[in-house]
Short mmCIF file of C-alpha atoms and ligand atoms in Angstrom, two decimals:
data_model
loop_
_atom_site.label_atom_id
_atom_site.label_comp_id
_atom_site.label_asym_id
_atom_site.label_seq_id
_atom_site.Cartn_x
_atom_site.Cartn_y
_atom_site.Cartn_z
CA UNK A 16 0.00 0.00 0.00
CA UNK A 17 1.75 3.32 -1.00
CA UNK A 18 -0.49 6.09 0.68
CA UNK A 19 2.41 8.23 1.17
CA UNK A 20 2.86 8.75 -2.94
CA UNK A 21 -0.62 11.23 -2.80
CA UNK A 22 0.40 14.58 -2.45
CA UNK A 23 -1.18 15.94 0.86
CA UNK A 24 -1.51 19.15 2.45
CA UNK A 25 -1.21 19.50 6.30
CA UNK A 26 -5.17 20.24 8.03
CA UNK A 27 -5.22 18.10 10.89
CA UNK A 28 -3.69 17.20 14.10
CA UNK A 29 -2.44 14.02 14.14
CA UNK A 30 -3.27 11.41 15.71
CA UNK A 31 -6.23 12.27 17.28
CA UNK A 32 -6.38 11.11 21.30
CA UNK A 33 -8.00 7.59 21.94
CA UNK A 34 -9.94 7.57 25.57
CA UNK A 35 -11.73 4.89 27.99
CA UNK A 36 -15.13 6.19 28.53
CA UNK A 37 -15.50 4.42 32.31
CA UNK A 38 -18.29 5.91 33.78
CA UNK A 39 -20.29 5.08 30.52
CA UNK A 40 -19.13 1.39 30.54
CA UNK A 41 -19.88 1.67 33.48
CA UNK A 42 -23.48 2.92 33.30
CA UNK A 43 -24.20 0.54 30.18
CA UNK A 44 -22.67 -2.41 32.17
CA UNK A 45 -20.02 -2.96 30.02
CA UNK A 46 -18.61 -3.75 26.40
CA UNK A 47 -15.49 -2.03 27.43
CA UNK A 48 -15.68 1.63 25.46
CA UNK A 49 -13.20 3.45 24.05
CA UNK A 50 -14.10 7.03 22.05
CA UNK A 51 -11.56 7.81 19.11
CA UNK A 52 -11.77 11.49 19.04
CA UNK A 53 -11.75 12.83 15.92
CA UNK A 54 -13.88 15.28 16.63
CA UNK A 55 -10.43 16.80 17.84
CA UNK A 56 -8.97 16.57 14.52
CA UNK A 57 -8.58 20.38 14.91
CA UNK A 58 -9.51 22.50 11.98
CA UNK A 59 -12.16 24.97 12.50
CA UNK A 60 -14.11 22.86 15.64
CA UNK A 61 -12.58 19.48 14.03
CA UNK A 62 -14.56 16.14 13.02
CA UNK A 63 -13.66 13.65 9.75
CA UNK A 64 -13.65 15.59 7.39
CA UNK A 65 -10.20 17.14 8.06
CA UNK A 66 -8.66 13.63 7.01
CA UNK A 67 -10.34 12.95 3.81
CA UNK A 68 -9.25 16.92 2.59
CA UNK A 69 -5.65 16.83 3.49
CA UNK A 70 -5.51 13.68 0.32
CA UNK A 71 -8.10 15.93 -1.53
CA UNK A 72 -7.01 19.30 -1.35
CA UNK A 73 -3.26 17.94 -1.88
CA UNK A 74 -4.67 17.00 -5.09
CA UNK A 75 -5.99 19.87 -6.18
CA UNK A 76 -3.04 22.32 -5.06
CA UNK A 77 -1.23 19.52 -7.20
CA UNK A 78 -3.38 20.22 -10.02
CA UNK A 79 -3.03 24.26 -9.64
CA UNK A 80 -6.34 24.60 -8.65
CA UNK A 81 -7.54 28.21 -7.65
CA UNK A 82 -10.71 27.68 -6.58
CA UNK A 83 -12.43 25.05 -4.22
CA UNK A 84 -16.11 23.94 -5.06
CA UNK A 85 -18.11 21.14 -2.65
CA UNK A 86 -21.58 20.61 -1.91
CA UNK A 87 -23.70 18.94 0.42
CA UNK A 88 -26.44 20.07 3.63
CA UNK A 89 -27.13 23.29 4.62
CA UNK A 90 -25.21 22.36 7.58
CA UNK A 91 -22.41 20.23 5.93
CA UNK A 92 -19.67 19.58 8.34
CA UNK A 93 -17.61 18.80 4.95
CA UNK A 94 -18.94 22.12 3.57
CA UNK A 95 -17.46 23.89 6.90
CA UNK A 96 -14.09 22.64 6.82
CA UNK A 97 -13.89 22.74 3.06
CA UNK A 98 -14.52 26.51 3.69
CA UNK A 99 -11.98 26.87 6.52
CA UNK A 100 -9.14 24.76 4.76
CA UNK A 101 -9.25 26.57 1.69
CA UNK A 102 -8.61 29.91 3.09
CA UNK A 103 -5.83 27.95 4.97
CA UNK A 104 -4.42 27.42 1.42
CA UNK A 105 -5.53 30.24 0.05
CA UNK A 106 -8.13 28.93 -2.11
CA UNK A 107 -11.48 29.87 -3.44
CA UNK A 108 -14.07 27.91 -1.86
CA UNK A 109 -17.85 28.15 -3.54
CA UNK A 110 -20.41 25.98 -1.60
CA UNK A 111 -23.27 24.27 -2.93
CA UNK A 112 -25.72 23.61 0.00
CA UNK A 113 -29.38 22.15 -0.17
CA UNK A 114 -32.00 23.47 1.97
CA UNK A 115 -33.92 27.11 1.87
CA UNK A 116 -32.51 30.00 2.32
CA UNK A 117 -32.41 30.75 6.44
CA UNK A 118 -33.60 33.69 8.04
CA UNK A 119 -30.80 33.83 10.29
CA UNK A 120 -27.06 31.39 9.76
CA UNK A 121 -26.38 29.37 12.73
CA UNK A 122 -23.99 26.57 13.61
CA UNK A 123 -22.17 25.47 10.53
CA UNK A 124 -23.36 28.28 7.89
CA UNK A 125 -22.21 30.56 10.12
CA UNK A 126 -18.76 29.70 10.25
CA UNK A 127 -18.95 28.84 6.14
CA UNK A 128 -19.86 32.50 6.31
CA UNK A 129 -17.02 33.81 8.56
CA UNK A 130 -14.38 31.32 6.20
CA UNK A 131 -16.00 33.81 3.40
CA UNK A 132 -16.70 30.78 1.41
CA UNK A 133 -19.55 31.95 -0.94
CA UNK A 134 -22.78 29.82 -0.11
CA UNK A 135 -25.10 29.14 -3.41
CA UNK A 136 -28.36 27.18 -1.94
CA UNK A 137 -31.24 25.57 -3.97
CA UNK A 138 -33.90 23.99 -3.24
CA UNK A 139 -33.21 20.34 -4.02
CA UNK A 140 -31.41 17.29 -1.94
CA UNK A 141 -31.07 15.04 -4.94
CA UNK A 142 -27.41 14.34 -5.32
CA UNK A 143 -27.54 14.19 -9.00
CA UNK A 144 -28.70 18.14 -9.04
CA UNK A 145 -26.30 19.21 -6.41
CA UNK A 146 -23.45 17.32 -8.31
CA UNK A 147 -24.81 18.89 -11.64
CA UNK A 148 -25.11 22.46 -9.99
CA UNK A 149 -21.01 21.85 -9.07
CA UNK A 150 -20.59 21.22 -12.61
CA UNK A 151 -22.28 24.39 -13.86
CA UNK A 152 -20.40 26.01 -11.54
CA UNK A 153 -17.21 24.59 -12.28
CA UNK A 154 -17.83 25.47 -15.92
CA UNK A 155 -18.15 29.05 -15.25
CA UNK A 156 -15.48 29.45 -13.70
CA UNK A 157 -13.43 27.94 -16.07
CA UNK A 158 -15.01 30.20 -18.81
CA UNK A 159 -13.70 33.34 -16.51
CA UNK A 160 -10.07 31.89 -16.35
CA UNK A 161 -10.18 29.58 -12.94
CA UNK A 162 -9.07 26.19 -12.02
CA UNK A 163 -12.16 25.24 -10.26
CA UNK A 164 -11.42 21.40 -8.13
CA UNK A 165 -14.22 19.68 -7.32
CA UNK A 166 -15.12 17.52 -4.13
CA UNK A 167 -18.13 15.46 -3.97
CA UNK A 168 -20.55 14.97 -1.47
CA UNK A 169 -18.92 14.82 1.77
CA UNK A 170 -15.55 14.20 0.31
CA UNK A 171 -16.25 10.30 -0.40
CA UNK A 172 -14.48 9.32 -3.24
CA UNK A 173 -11.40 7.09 -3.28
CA UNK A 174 -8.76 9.28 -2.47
CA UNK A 175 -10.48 10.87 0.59
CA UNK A 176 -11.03 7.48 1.96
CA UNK A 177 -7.36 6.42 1.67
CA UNK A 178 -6.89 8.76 5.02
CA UNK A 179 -9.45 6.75 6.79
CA UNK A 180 -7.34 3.09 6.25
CA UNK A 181 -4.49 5.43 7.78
CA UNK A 182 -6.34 6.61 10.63
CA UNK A 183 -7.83 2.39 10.87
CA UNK A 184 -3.82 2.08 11.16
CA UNK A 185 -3.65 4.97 13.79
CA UNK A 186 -6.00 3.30 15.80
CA UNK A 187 -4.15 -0.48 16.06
CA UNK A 188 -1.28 1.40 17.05
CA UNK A 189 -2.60 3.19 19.99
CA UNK A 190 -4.62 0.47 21.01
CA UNK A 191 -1.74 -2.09 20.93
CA UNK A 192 0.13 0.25 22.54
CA UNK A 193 -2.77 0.45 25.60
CA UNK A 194 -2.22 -3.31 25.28
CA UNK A 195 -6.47 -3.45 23.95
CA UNK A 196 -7.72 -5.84 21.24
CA UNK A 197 -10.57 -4.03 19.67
CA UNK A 198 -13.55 -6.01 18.51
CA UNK A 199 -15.88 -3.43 16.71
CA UNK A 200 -15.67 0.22 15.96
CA UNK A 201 -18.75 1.91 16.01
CA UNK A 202 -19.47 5.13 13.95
CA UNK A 203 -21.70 7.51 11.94
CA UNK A 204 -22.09 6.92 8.00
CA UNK A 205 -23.61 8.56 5.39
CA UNK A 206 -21.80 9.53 2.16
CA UNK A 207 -19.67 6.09 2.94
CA UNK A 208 -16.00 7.71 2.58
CA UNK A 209 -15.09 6.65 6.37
CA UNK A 210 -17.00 3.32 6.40
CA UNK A 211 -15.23 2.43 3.31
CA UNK A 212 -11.57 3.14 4.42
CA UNK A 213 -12.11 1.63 7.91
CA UNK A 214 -13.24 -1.45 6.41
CA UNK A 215 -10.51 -1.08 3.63
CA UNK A 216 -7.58 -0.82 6.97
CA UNK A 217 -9.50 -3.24 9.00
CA UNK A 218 -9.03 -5.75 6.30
CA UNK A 219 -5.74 -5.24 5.21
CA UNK A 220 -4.35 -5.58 8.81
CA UNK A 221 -6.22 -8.49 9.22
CA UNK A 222 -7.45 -6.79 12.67
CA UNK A 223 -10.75 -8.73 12.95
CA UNK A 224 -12.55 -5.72 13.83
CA UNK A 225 -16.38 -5.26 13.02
CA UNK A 226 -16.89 -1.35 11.28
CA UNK A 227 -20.00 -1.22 12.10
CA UNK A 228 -21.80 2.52 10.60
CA UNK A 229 -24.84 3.80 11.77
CA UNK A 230 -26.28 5.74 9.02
CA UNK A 231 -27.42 10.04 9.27
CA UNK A 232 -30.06 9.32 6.84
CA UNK A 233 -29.58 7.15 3.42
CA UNK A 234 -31.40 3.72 3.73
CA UNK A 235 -29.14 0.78 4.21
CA UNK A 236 -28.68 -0.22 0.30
CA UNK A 237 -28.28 3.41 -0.23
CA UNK A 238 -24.82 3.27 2.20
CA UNK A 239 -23.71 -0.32 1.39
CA UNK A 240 -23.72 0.28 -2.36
CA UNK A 241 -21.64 3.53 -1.65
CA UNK A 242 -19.34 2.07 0.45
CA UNK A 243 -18.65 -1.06 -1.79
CA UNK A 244 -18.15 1.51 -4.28
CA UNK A 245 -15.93 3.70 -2.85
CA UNK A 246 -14.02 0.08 -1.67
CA UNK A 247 -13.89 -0.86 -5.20
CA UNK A 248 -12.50 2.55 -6.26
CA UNK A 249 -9.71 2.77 -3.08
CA UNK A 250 -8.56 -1.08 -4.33
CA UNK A 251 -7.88 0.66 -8.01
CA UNK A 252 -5.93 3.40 -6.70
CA UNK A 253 -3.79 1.13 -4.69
CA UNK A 254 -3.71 -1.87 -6.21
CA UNK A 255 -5.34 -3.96 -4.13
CA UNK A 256 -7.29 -7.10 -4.61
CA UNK A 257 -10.01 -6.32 -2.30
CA UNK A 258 -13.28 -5.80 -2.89
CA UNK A 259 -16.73 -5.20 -0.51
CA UNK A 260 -19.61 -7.24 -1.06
CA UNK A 261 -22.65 -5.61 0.70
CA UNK A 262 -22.63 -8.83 2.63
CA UNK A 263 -19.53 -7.69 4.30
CA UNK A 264 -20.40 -4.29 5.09
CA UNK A 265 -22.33 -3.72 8.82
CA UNK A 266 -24.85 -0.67 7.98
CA UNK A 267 -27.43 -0.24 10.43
CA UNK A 268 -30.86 2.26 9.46
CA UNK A 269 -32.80 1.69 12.12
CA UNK A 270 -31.47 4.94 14.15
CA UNK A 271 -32.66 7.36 11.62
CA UNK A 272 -35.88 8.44 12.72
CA UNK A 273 -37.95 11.01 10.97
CA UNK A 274 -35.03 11.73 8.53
CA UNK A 275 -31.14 13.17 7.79
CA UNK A 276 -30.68 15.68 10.14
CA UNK A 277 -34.08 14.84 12.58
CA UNK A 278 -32.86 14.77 16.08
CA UNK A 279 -34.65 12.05 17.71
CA UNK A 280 -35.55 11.59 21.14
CA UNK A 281 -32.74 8.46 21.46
CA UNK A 282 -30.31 10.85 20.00
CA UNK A 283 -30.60 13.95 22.34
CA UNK A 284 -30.73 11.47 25.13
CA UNK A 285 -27.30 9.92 23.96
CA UNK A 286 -25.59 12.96 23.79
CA UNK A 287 -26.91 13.95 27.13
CA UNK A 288 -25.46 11.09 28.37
CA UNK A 289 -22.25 11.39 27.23
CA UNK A 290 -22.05 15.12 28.08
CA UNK A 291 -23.30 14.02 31.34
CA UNK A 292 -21.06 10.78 31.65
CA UNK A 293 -18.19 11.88 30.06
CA UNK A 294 -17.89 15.77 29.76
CA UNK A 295 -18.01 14.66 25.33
CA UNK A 296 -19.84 16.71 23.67
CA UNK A 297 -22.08 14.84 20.26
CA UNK A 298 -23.62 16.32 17.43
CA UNK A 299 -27.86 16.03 16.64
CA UNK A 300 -27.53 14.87 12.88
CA UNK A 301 -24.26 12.18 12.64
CA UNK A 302 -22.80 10.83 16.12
CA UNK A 303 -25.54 11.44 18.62
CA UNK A 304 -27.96 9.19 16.42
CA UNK A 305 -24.77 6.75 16.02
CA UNK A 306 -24.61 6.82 19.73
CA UNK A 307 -27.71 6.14 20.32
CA UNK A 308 -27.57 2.86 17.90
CA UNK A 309 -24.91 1.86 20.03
CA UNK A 310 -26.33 1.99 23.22
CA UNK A 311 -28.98 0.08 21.61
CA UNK A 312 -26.94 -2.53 20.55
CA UNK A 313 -25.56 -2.78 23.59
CA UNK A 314 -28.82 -3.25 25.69
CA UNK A 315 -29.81 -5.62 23.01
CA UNK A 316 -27.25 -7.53 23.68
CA UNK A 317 -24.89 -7.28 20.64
CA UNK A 318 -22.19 -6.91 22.43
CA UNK A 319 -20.16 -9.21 25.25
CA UNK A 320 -19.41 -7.36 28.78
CA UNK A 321 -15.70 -8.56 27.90
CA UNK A 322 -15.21 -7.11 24.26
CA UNK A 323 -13.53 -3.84 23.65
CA UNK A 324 -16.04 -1.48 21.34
CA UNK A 325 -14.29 1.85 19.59
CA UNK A 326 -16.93 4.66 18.91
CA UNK A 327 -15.49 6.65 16.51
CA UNK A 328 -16.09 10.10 16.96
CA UNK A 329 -16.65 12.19 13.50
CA UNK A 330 -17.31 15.37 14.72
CA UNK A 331 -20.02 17.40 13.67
CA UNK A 332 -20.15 19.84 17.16
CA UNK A 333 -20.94 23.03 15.03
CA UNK A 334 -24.95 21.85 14.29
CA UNK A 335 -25.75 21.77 18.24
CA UNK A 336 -26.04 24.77 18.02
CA UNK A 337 -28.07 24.95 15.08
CA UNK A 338 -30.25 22.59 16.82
CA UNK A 339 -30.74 24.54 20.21
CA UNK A 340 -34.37 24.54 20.71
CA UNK A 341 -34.45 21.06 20.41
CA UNK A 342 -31.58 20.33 22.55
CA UNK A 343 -32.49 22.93 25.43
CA UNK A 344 -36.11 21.05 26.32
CA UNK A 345 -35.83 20.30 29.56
CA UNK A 346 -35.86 16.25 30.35
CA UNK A 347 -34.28 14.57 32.97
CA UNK A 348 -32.39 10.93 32.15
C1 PLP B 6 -19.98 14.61 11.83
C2 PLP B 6 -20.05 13.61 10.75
N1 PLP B 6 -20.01 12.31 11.07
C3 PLP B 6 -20.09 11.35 10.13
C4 PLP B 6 -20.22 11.66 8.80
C5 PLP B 6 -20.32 10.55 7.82
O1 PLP B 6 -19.13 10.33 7.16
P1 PLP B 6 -19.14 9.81 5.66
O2 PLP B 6 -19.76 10.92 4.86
O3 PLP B 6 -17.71 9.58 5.35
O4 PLP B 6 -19.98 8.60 5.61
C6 PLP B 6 -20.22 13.01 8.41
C7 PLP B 6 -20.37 13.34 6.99
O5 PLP B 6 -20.94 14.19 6.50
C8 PLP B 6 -20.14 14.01 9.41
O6 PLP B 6 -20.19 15.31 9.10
#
């Protein structure tokens, strides 16, 4: 594997801490838990994101790219670091966000805002038109003279989940260095880029490790057929015979509720809990609802008291606060 041939640009801080979370093993009566805290990844209020860009943006300051143009929610984690490490680099970046236009920007748009990143919004969440708004853009700004680079949907394509088989590789090392044998990592999923190269580093160490990804919002087809994708593009780039039969991929839906980005009651309870457990702050729309399918899994049984479980942390703290009135209601636990 030759991951250190891609031209990469410096965004996050490496690697990120891995912690025991005792008084929530506690509480849940065991798996042992770990939290892998990329949330702390550092750039502009951290979360996953910063991996996958320092392969993608090395590409396109490879490519002499002048101006950096991504899409996804109105508030896109991806969008929100895109924004803050292209200024870092001195880039262009041109969002392409679905949703209507807000009264007032909150949680991630604001900081998009603040990275002057120039928001375009319309009023579709169909992938196809967002991608096919990022080409009309792109095509514009070639006409004026720019070297537009474009990222897709949360940064999932091949090369952006090459840095998540290093970071599976980060992992092994710290926990063989606590002297742990992890048996599943547990983490939010949704455009597939981390699933993919977690399973993708999980494999190729032959770590026996379960990825299991609780998905935002996209049905379980909808993630498995992304990841095996993406799986099936990473094994091209690097010349691997490997390849991700839905079969082998662990995507759980049932943690969803009402929809992407629809706090439910499970998920403001989890990150209660964990605020209230373990001082950890969780996000309403990615790792709160991934929390709460892992609680679940645990009272269901899933796991054994003696196992080791990872919950990988992706970030997304900017959207509490876009999420306020829901997370302020007053409820004991
Ligand atoms: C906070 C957070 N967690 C998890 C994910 C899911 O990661 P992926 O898109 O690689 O499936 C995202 C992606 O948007 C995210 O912002």
């Amino acid at each position: 594997m030759q991951l250190g041939r891609f031209p990469r640009v410096k965004l996050a801080s490496l690697p990120t801490p891995l912690e025991e979370m005792p008084r929530l093993t506690e509480i849940l009566g065991g798996p042992r838990l770990l939290i892998k805290r990329d949330d702390l990844t550092g750039l502009a209020m951290g979360g996953n994101k910063a991996r996958k860009l320092e392969f993608l943006l090395g590409e396109a300051r490879s490519r002499g790219a002048d101006v950096v143009v991504t899409t996804g929610a109105l508030q896109s984690n991806h969008a929100r670091m895109t924004a803050a490490a292209a200024q870092k680099l001195g880039l262009r970046a041109i969002l392409v966000l679905s949703g209507e236009e807000p009264a007032e920007y909150q949680g991630n748009l604001l900081l998009d805002a603040l990275f002057g990143a120039e928001v375009r919004v319309i009023q579709s969440e169909e992938e196809y038109i967002l991608h096919a708004t990022m080409e009309d853009v792109a095509r514009e700004l070639s006409r004026e003279g720019h070297r537009p680079y474009l990222i897709p949907l949360g940064g999932s394509t091949g090369l952006g989940a090459c840095a998540y088989i290093e970071a599976a590789l980060e992992l092994l090392l710290q926990a063989n260095a606590m002297g742990v044998a992890v048996d599943a990592i547990v983490h939010a999923t949704s455009s597939g880029g981390t699933q993919a190269g977690l399973f993708v580093g999980t494999k190729l160490t032959q770590a026996h490790i379960k990825v299991v990804g609780i998905s935002a919002g996209p049905p379980r087809e909808v993630v498995e057929r992304r990841v095996a994708s993406i799986v099936e593009e990473v094994a091209r780039l690097l010349q691997l015979d490997l390849r991700a039969h839905p079969d082998d991929l662990i995507v759980l839906d049932g943690y969803v509720g009402d929809g992407y980005g629809i706090p439910t009651p499970q998920c403001i309870d989890a990150i209660r809990l964990l605020a209230r457990t373990e001082g950890i702050l969780l996000d309403p729309v990615y790792t709160g609802k991934a929390m709460a399918g892992l609680i679940d899994l645990i009272r269901q049984g899933h796991f054994d008291p003696s196992q080791t479980v990872v919950f990988w942390h992706t970030g997304g703290i900017p959207a509490l606060f876009a999420h306020a009135r829901a997370l302020s209601a007053p409820k004991e636990f």
